[in-house]
Coordinates of C-alpha atoms in Angstrom, one line a residue:
M589 CA -9.3 -22.8 18.3
S590 CA -12.2 -21.6 16.2
V591 CA -14.9 -18.9 16.5
K592 CA -18.1 -20.9 17.4
K593 CA -20.1 -18.3 19.3
A594 CA -20.5 -14.5 18.8
L595 CA -22.3 -11.9 20.8
I596 CA -23.6 -9.0 18.7
S597 CA -25.2 -5.8 20.1
V598 CA -24.8 -2.6 18.1
S599 CA -26.3 0.8 18.1
D600 CA -25.0 1.7 14.7
K601 CA -26.2 -1.1 12.4
T602 CA -24.3 -0.1 9.3
G603 CA -23.1 -3.2 7.4
L604 CA -24.4 -5.5 10.1
I605 CA -26.7 -7.8 8.1
P606 CA -24.2 -8.9 5.5
F607 CA -21.6 -9.5 8.2
A608 CA -23.9 -11.5 10.4
R609 CA -25.0 -13.6 7.4
R610 CA -21.4 -14.5 6.7
L611 CA -20.8 -15.5 10.3
A612 CA -23.9 -17.7 10.3
A613 CA -22.8 -19.3 7.0
A614 CA -19.5 -20.1 8.6
G615 CA -21.2 -21.9 11.4
V616 CA -21.0 -19.2 14.1
E617 CA -23.9 -19.1 16.6
I618 CA -25.0 -15.6 17.3
I619 CA -26.2 -14.2 20.6
S620 CA -27.9 -10.9 20.5
T621 CA -29.9 -8.3 22.4
G622 CA -32.9 -6.0 22.0
G623 CA -33.2 -4.2 18.7
T624 CA -30.1 -5.9 17.2
A625 CA -31.7 -9.3 17.8
S626 CA -35.0 -8.2 16.2
L627 CA -33.2 -6.8 13.1
L628 CA -31.2 -10.0 12.6
K629 CA -34.3 -12.2 13.0
E630 CA -36.1 -10.0 10.4
A631 CA -33.2 -10.6 8.0
G632 CA -33.4 -14.3 8.5
V633 CA -30.2 -14.7 10.6
P634 CA -30.5 -17.3 13.4
V635 CA -30.3 -15.6 16.8
I636 CA -30.0 -16.8 20.4
G637 CA -31.6 -14.2 22.7
I638 CA -29.4 -12.9 25.5
S639 CA -31.9 -14.1 28.1
E640 CA -31.5 -17.7 26.9
V641 CA -27.8 -17.4 27.8
T642 CA -28.2 -15.6 31.1
G643 CA -31.4 -17.3 32.3
F644 CA -32.5 -13.8 33.3
P645 CA -34.7 -11.3 31.6
E646 CA -33.6 -7.9 30.3
I647 CA -34.7 -5.5 33.0
L648 CA -34.8 -1.8 34.0
D649 CA -35.7 -0.6 30.4
G650 CA -32.7 -2.5 29.1
R651 CA -30.2 -1.0 31.5
V652 CA -29.4 -4.6 32.6
K653 CA -29.1 -7.4 30.1
T654 CA -25.5 -8.4 29.4
L655 CA -24.1 -7.6 32.9
H656 CA -24.2 -11.3 34.0
P657 CA -21.6 -13.9 34.9
N658 CA -22.7 -16.2 32.1
I659 CA -21.6 -13.5 29.7
H660 CA -18.5 -12.2 31.2
S661 CA -17.2 -15.6 32.4
G662 CA -17.6 -16.7 28.8
L663 CA -15.5 -13.8 27.6
L664 CA -12.8 -13.7 30.3
A665 CA -12.1 -17.4 30.8
V666 CA -8.5 -18.2 29.7
R667 CA -8.9 -21.1 27.3
D668 CA -5.7 -23.0 28.2
N669 CA -6.2 -22.6 31.9
E670 CA -7.6 -25.9 33.3
A671 CA -9.0 -24.3 36.4
H672 CA -11.0 -21.8 34.4
Q673 CA -12.3 -24.5 32.0
K674 CA -13.3 -26.7 34.9
Q675 CA -15.3 -23.9 36.6
L676 CA -17.1 -23.2 33.3
E677 CA -18.0 -26.8 33.0
E678 CA -19.3 -27.0 36.6
L679 CA -21.4 -23.8 36.1
Q680 CA -22.5 -24.9 32.6
I681 CA -21.2 -21.7 31.0
E682 CA -20.1 -21.6 27.4
T683 CA -17.3 -19.5 26.0
I684 CA -17.9 -16.6 23.7
D685 CA -15.3 -16.2 20.9
L686 CA -16.3 -13.0 19.2
V687 CA -17.9 -9.7 20.5
V688 CA -19.3 -7.2 18.1
V689 CA -20.4 -4.1 19.9
N690 CA -20.7 -0.4 19.3
L691 CA -21.9 2.0 21.9
Y692 CA -24.9 4.2 22.6
P693 CA -24.5 7.5 20.6
F694 CA -23.4 9.7 23.5
K695 CA -21.5 12.1 21.3
E696 CA -24.3 12.5 18.9
T697 CA -26.8 13.0 21.7
I698 CA -24.9 15.8 23.5
A699 CA -24.2 17.5 20.2
K700 CA -28.0 18.2 19.8
P701 CA -28.7 21.8 20.8
D702 CA -31.9 20.9 22.8
V703 CA -30.5 17.9 24.6
T704 CA -31.6 17.5 28.2
F705 CA -29.3 16.3 31.0
E706 CA -31.6 13.2 31.5
E707 CA -31.3 12.3 27.8
A708 CA -27.5 12.6 27.9
I709 CA -27.4 10.3 31.0
E710 CA -29.6 7.7 29.4
N711 CA -27.1 7.5 26.4
I712 CA -24.2 6.5 28.6
D713 CA -23.5 2.9 27.7
I714 CA -22.6 0.6 30.6
G715 CA -22.9 -2.9 29.3
G716 CA -21.3 -2.2 26.0
P717 CA -18.0 -0.9 27.2
T718 CA -17.9 -3.6 29.9
M719 CA -18.2 -6.4 27.2
L720 CA -15.7 -4.6 25.0
R721 CA -13.1 -4.4 27.8
S722 CA -13.6 -8.0 28.8
A723 CA -13.2 -9.3 25.3
A724 CA -10.2 -6.9 24.6
K725 CA -8.5 -8.0 27.8
N726 CA -8.8 -11.6 26.7
H727 CA -7.9 -11.0 23.1
A728 CA -5.4 -13.9 23.2
F729 CA -8.6 -16.0 22.7
V730 CA -11.4 -13.6 21.9
S731 CA -12.0 -11.4 18.8
V732 CA -13.6 -8.0 19.4
V733 CA -15.0 -5.6 16.9
V734 CA -16.1 -2.1 17.6
D735 CA -15.8 -0.6 14.1
A736 CA -17.8 -1.7 11.0
A737 CA -14.7 -1.1 8.9
D738 CA -13.2 -4.3 10.4
Y739 CA -16.2 -6.5 9.5
E740 CA -14.6 -7.6 6.2
T741 CA -11.2 -8.6 7.7
V742 CA -12.9 -10.6 10.5
A743 CA -15.4 -12.3 8.3
T744 CA -12.8 -13.3 5.8
E745 CA -10.4 -14.7 8.3
I746 CA -13.2 -16.8 10.0
E747 CA -14.3 -18.1 6.6
T748 CA -10.7 -19.0 5.7
S749 CA -9.3 -20.3 8.9
K750 CA -12.3 -20.5 11.3
D751 CA -10.6 -18.0 13.5
T752 CA -8.9 -14.6 13.4
T753 CA -5.1 -14.3 13.7
L754 CA -3.5 -13.2 16.9
E755 CA -2.1 -10.2 15.1
T756 CA -5.7 -9.2 14.1
R757 CA -7.0 -9.7 17.6
R758 CA -4.3 -7.6 19.1
R759 CA -5.0 -4.8 16.6
L760 CA -8.7 -5.0 17.3
A761 CA -8.1 -5.0 21.1
A762 CA -6.0 -1.8 20.9
K763 CA -8.8 -0.2 18.9
V764 CA -11.3 -1.1 21.5
F765 CA -9.4 0.6 24.3
R766 CA -8.8 3.7 22.2
H767 CA -12.6 3.7 21.5
T768 CA -13.7 3.3 25.1
A769 CA -11.1 5.8 26.3
A770 CA -12.5 8.4 23.8
Y771 CA -16.0 7.5 24.9
D772 CA -15.3 8.0 28.5
A773 CA -13.4 11.2 27.8
L774 CA -16.5 12.7 26.3
I775 CA -18.6 11.6 29.2
S776 CA -16.2 13.0 31.8
R777 CA -15.9 16.3 29.9
Y778 CA -19.7 16.7 29.6
L779 CA -20.3 15.9 33.3
S780 CA -17.4 18.1 34.4
E781 CA -18.9 21.0 32.5
Q782 CA -22.3 20.4 34.0
V783 CA -21.0 20.8 37.5
G784 CA -18.6 23.7 36.6
E785 CA -15.3 21.7 37.0
L786 CA -13.6 23.4 34.0
L787 CA -10.0 22.6 35.0
P788 CA -10.3 19.5 37.1
E789 CA -7.7 17.4 38.8
S790 CA -7.3 15.3 35.7
F791 CA -7.8 16.7 32.2
T792 CA -8.7 14.2 29.5
V793 CA -9.3 15.1 25.9
T794 CA -9.9 13.1 22.7
Y795 CA -9.7 13.8 19.0
E796 CA -10.8 11.9 15.9
K797 CA -8.5 11.4 13.0
A798 CA -9.4 13.5 9.9
Q799 CA -6.5 12.4 7.7
D800 CA -2.9 11.2 7.6
L801 CA -0.5 13.8 6.4
R802 CA 2.5 13.3 4.1
Y803 CA 4.8 14.7 6.8
G804 CA 4.9 17.3 9.6
E805 CA 6.6 20.7 9.8
N806 CA 9.5 19.0 8.1
P807 CA 9.8 15.9 5.8
H808 CA 11.4 13.8 8.5
Q809 CA 8.5 14.3 10.9
R810 CA 5.4 12.0 10.9
A811 CA 2.0 13.7 11.3
A812 CA -1.7 13.3 11.1
F813 CA -4.6 15.8 11.4
Y814 CA -7.2 15.2 14.1
R815 CA -10.5 17.1 14.8
E816 CA -12.2 17.7 18.1
P817 CA -15.5 15.7 18.2
L818 CA -17.7 18.5 19.5
A819 CA -16.1 21.5 18.0
G820 CA -18.0 24.0 15.8
T821 CA -17.9 23.5 12.1
A822 CA -16.4 26.9 11.4
S823 CA -12.9 25.5 11.3
I824 CA -10.3 24.1 9.0
A825 CA -11.1 20.7 10.5
Y826 CA -14.5 20.7 8.8
A827 CA -13.5 22.6 5.6
E828 CA -14.6 21.1 2.2
Q829 CA -11.7 21.0 -0.2
L830 CA -13.0 21.9 -3.7
H831 CA -9.7 21.8 -5.6
G832 CA -6.0 21.4 -5.4
K833 CA -3.5 19.0 -3.9
E834 CA -3.6 17.5 -0.4
L835 CA -3.2 19.8 2.5
S836 CA 0.1 19.7 4.5
Y837 CA 0.8 20.1 8.2
N838 CA 2.0 23.7 7.7
N839 CA -1.0 24.5 5.3
I840 CA -3.4 23.4 8.0
N841 CA -1.6 25.3 10.8
D842 CA -1.5 28.5 8.7
A843 CA -5.1 28.2 7.5
D844 CA -6.2 27.9 11.1
A845 CA -4.3 31.2 11.8
A846 CA -6.0 32.9 8.9
L847 CA -9.4 31.8 10.0
A848 CA -8.8 33.1 13.5
I849 CA -8.1 36.6 12.2
V850 CA -10.7 36.9 9.5
R851 CA -13.4 35.9 12.0
E852 CA -12.6 39.1 14.0
F853 CA -14.4 41.2 11.3
S854 CA -18.0 41.6 10.4
E855 CA -17.3 43.8 7.4
P856 CA -15.8 42.2 4.2
A857 CA -12.2 41.2 5.2
V858 CA -9.3 39.3 3.7
V859 CA -6.3 38.0 5.6
A860 CA -3.0 36.8 4.1
I861 CA -0.9 34.5 6.3
K862 CA 2.8 33.4 6.1
H863 CA 4.2 31.1 8.8
S864 CA 1.2 31.7 11.1
N865 CA 1.6 35.5 11.1
P866 CA -0.5 37.9 9.1
C867 CA 1.5 39.6 6.3
G868 CA -1.5 41.5 5.1
V869 CA -5.0 42.2 6.3
G870 CA -7.6 44.5 4.7
I871 CA -11.2 45.4 5.1
G872 CA -13.4 47.1 2.5
T873 CA -17.0 47.6 1.3
T874 CA -16.5 44.6 -1.0
I875 CA -14.4 41.5 -0.8
R876 CA -12.5 42.6 -3.9
E877 CA -11.5 45.8 -2.2
A878 CA -10.6 44.0 1.0
Y879 CA -8.3 41.6 -1.0
Q880 CA -6.6 44.5 -2.8
K881 CA -5.8 46.1 0.6
A882 CA -4.5 42.8 1.9
Y883 CA -2.3 42.4 -1.2
E884 CA -1.0 45.9 -1.1
A885 CA -0.2 45.6 2.6
D886 CA 2.8 43.3 1.7
A887 CA 2.9 42.4 -2.0
V888 CA 6.1 40.5 -1.4
S889 CA 5.2 38.3 1.5
I890 CA 1.8 37.3 0.3
F891 CA 3.5 35.3 -2.5
G892 CA 3.1 31.6 -1.6
G893 CA 0.8 32.6 1.3
I894 CA -2.6 31.5 2.5
V895 CA -5.6 33.8 2.0
A896 CA -8.9 33.7 4.0
A897 CA -12.0 35.8 3.2
N898 CA -15.2 36.2 5.1
R899 CA -17.4 36.6 2.1
T900 CA -18.1 34.6 -1.1
I901 CA -15.3 34.9 -3.6
D902 CA -16.6 36.3 -6.9
R903 CA -15.1 36.4 -10.4
D904 CA -13.4 39.8 -10.1
T905 CA -11.7 38.8 -6.8
A906 CA -10.8 35.4 -8.3
L907 CA -9.1 37.1 -11.3
A908 CA -7.0 39.3 -8.9
M909 CA -6.1 36.3 -6.8
K910 CA -5.1 34.3 -9.8
E911 CA -2.4 36.8 -10.7
I912 CA 0.0 35.6 -8.0
F913 CA 1.0 32.2 -6.5
L914 CA -1.1 31.3 -3.5
E915 CA -1.1 28.0 -1.6
I916 CA -4.7 28.2 -0.3
I917 CA -7.8 30.3 -0.6
L918 CA -10.5 29.7 1.9
A919 CA -13.9 31.3 2.1
P920 CA -17.6 30.7 3.0
D921 CA -18.2 30.0 -0.7
F922 CA -17.1 30.6 -4.3
T923 CA -19.3 31.6 -7.2
E924 CA -19.2 29.2 -10.2
E925 CA -17.4 31.9 -12.2
A926 CA -14.8 32.2 -9.5
L927 CA -14.3 28.5 -9.5
E928 CA -13.8 28.4 -13.3
V929 CA -11.0 31.0 -12.9
L930 CA -9.3 29.5 -9.9
T931 CA -9.4 25.9 -10.8
E932 CA -7.2 26.7 -13.8
K933 CA -4.3 26.7 -11.3
K934 CA -3.7 23.0 -10.7
N935 CA -2.1 23.0 -7.3
L936 CA -4.1 25.9 -5.7
R937 CA -6.2 24.5 -2.8
L938 CA -9.7 25.9 -2.5
L939 CA -11.4 25.4 0.8
R940 CA -15.1 26.1 1.5
I941 CA -16.3 26.7 5.0
P942 CA -20.0 27.7 4.9
T943 CA -20.1 28.4 8.6
L944 CA -16.9 30.5 8.6
N945 CA -18.6 33.6 10.1
E946 CA -20.2 31.6 13.0
A947 CA -18.6 31.2 16.4
L948 CA -16.0 28.5 16.4
V949 CA -15.1 28.0 20.1
K950 CA -17.9 27.2 22.5
E951 CA -17.8 28.6 26.0
N952 CA -15.6 26.7 28.4
H953 CA -13.6 25.1 25.6
F954 CA -9.8 25.2 26.0
R955 CA -6.7 25.3 23.9
V956 CA -4.2 22.5 24.7
A957 CA -0.5 23.0 24.0
P958 CA 1.7 20.0 24.5
V959 CA 5.1 20.4 26.2
A960 CA 7.7 17.8 26.9
G961 CA 6.2 15.6 29.7
G962 CA 2.9 17.4 29.9
A963 CA 0.5 20.0 28.5
L964 CA -0.6 23.6 29.0
V965 CA -4.3 24.2 29.0
Q966 CA -5.9 27.7 28.7
D967 CA -9.0 29.5 27.6
Y968 CA -9.0 30.7 24.0
D969 CA -8.2 34.4 23.7
L970 CA -11.7 35.7 22.7
K971 CA -11.7 39.0 24.5
Q972 CA -12.8 41.9 22.3
L973 CA -11.9 45.6 22.5
E974 CA -15.5 46.3 23.5
E975 CA -15.0 44.3 26.7
A976 CA -11.7 46.0 27.6
E977 CA -11.2 49.0 29.9
V978 CA -10.3 51.5 27.2
R979 CA -9.1 54.9 28.2
V980 CA -7.2 57.7 26.6
V981 CA -4.0 58.5 28.7
T982 CA -2.5 61.3 26.6
D983 CA -3.4 65.0 26.3
R984 CA -4.5 64.5 22.7
Q985 CA -7.6 62.5 22.0
P986 CA -7.5 60.2 18.9
T987 CA -9.5 61.5 16.0
E988 CA -12.5 59.5 14.8
E989 CA -10.5 58.1 11.9
E990 CA -7.5 57.2 14.1
M991 CA -9.9 55.5 16.5
E992 CA -11.3 53.3 13.6
Q993 CA -7.8 52.4 12.6
L994 CA -6.8 51.6 16.2
K995 CA -9.7 49.3 16.5
F996 CA -8.8 47.6 13.3
A997 CA -5.1 47.2 14.3
W998 CA -6.1 45.8 17.8
K999 CA -8.2 43.0 16.2
V1000 CA -5.1 41.9 14.2
V1001 CA -2.2 42.4 16.6
K1002 CA -3.6 39.8 19.0
H1003 CA -2.9 37.2 16.4
V1004 CA 0.7 38.2 15.7
K1005 CA 3.4 36.3 17.5
S1006 CA 4.8 38.2 20.5
N1007 CA 6.5 40.6 20.8
A1008 CA 4.0 42.0 18.3
I1009 CA 3.9 45.5 16.8
L1010 CA 1.4 46.3 14.0
L1011 CA 0.9 49.4 11.9
A1012 CA -2.4 50.2 10.2
K1013 CA -3.7 52.8 7.8
D1014 CA -6.7 53.2 5.5
N1015 CA -8.2 49.9 6.7
M1016 CA -5.2 47.8 6.0
T1017 CA -2.0 46.6 7.7
V1018 CA 1.1 48.4 6.5
G1019 CA 3.7 46.9 8.8
V1020 CA 4.0 43.9 11.0
G1021 CA 6.8 43.1 13.5
A1022 CA 6.5 39.7 15.0
G1023 CA 8.3 37.4 17.4
Q1024 CA 11.3 39.6 18.3
M1025 CA 13.1 39.4 21.6
N1026 CA 12.4 43.0 22.4
R1027 CA 9.5 45.3 21.5
V1028 CA 11.4 48.1 19.9
G1029 CA 13.0 45.5 17.6
S1030 CA 9.5 44.5 16.4
A1031 CA 8.6 48.2 16.0
K1032 CA 11.6 48.8 13.8
I1033 CA 10.7 45.9 11.6
A1034 CA 7.1 47.0 11.2
I1035 CA 8.2 50.6 10.4
E1036 CA 10.9 49.5 7.9
Q1037 CA 8.3 47.3 6.2
A1038 CA 5.8 50.1 6.0
K1039 CA 8.3 52.6 4.6
D1040 CA 6.5 55.8 3.6
L1041 CA 3.1 54.4 4.6
A1042 CA 4.2 54.6 8.3
K1043 CA 3.6 58.3 8.2
G1044 CA 0.1 58.9 9.4
S1045 CA -0.5 55.3 10.4
V1046 CA -1.5 54.0 13.9
L1047 CA 0.4 51.5 16.0
A1048 CA -0.9 48.5 18.0
S1049 CA 1.2 46.6 20.6
D1050 CA 0.1 43.3 22.1
A1051 CA 1.7 44.2 25.4
F1052 CA 2.9 47.3 27.3
F1053 CA 6.1 49.3 26.5
P1054 CA 8.7 48.7 29.2
M1055 CA 10.3 52.0 28.3
S1056 CA 9.7 54.9 25.9
D1057 CA 12.0 53.8 23.1
T1058 CA 9.1 52.3 21.0
V1059 CA 7.2 55.6 21.2
E1060 CA 10.3 57.5 20.1
A1061 CA 10.7 55.2 17.1
A1062 CA 7.0 55.7 16.3
A1063 CA 7.3 59.4 16.4
E1064 CA 10.3 59.5 14.2
A1065 CA 8.3 57.4 11.6
G1066 CA 5.3 59.8 11.7
I1067 CA 2.9 57.5 13.5
T1068 CA 0.0 59.5 15.0
A1069 CA -1.8 57.2 17.5
I1070 CA -1.0 54.1 19.6
I1071 CA -3.0 51.4 21.2
Q1072 CA -1.5 49.2 23.9
P1073 CA -2.5 47.5 27.1
G1074 CA -0.5 49.6 29.6
G1075 CA 0.5 48.2 32.9
S1076 CA 4.2 48.9 33.0
V1077 CA 5.8 50.5 36.1
R1078 CA 7.2 53.0 33.5
D1079 CA 4.0 53.8 31.7
Q1080 CA 4.3 57.4 32.5
E1081 CA 7.6 57.7 30.5
S1082 CA 5.7 56.5 27.4
I1083 CA 2.8 58.8 28.1
D1084 CA 5.1 61.7 28.5
A1085 CA 6.9 60.8 25.3
C1086 CA 3.5 60.7 23.4
N1087 CA 2.6 64.1 24.8
R1088 CA 5.9 65.5 23.7
F1089 CA 5.4 64.3 20.2
G1090 CA 1.7 64.9 19.9
I1091 CA 0.8 61.2 19.6
A1092 CA -2.6 60.1 21.0
M1093 CA -2.4 56.9 23.1
I1094 CA -5.0 54.5 24.4
F1095 CA -4.6 51.9 27.1
T1096 CA -6.9 48.8 26.9
G1097 CA -5.9 47.1 30.1
T1098 CA -5.8 43.8 28.2
R1099 CA -2.7 42.0 27.0
H1100 CA -2.7 39.7 24.0
F1101 CA 0.5 37.6 24.1
K1102 CA 0.7 34.8 21.5
H1103 CA 3.6 32.4 21.8

């Protein structure tokens, strides 16, 4: 067997001319269509027009050109099947040994902010995926290329042996079906959104590999990092690494958690993360002040942590950050002076996300969480306090300062693993209790961490109090105001306890579990 005839029809023409010239020099006849054929002819590469093979013109503005028995019979015929070969001879159809196709740019089209529905539809490729699937199905005999990165391997093997190896053809066929599956997933998602089918009977998602990782959560686990094709750029998936060693699985997971919190704030804010939970969050009039508050919130846990800021890191802030061991600092930007300071630390990763303060999650995008044998799909938790049904349920109203601290605490507690209790004071977190099996346990951890700072602080809880024990613990610590969703059948017990201790309490009507 040898590659004698190739069909080339590509939207992305990167690297095509050198590749086609190598094929022609190796004696491969090239069939082509439309713009691809014109480009090859201009480059001096001999080309057979698709109509010469089909005996039929390209019609309907190019919608129909390769959908023809002369093409697909040439691709799908089993070469060592005598009946197939006899039918080809009778019908005077020649086999096609190599298909080089990439598809209409559907993803790029729908990513445009002003795209029309009609434009999106016209960029759904029909003939391309059909040829790819035909060739990939018959990969025992046909080579199929969908990625310019494979041009070198295919050309070299043909030049050396006049054909590709079966191993190469199998690898390329697998890539084709991954490619067409991803392409169809984007189309189905787009059309489902257009008709309001947000959680349809089948839910297909696709991701594109950003990088391989050294390992997963632990060294014995394999891992890679993928990005969502149409996600916003205000994410770790699109961060530019300016300095430091390669990111790990846990780095990426924690950095994502830091970004989720810091985006809650419009004022200068800094978030320190350990194991996906905030260990310190601060806001201030400057990013330097915000960092100092985040540091003082838990000067022990921030060591070895990940820090996210929503303002450019300047030299003064960089000098403060340099004093301790941090894994990652991420921000919209760094001044040149800040980079000079921070790049002195060899392993410190510096990530720049210029769009950090922009919205990340588009409307009707969902979070997918795999479970054994399936997946859970839900909206992102984007609800703000301004959208909640806030009401004071105690005799005492919170003061203006308490209200500001309660709002601050509420923005952070939604990002703490449940059961979550968070104490805040002076625009910083002072105690965080996360992931305990009961709520009063989380409260005791937060109070113990806060020590003397608990007195005069406010408390936020991600879910209701099932009984009054958390209020009693708060009162003993000197906490003056509480914000929580409410909704327990025993809410009145907590309200009565707050009234007894002179604590102001707000119900939001919104729960923020995070598991």
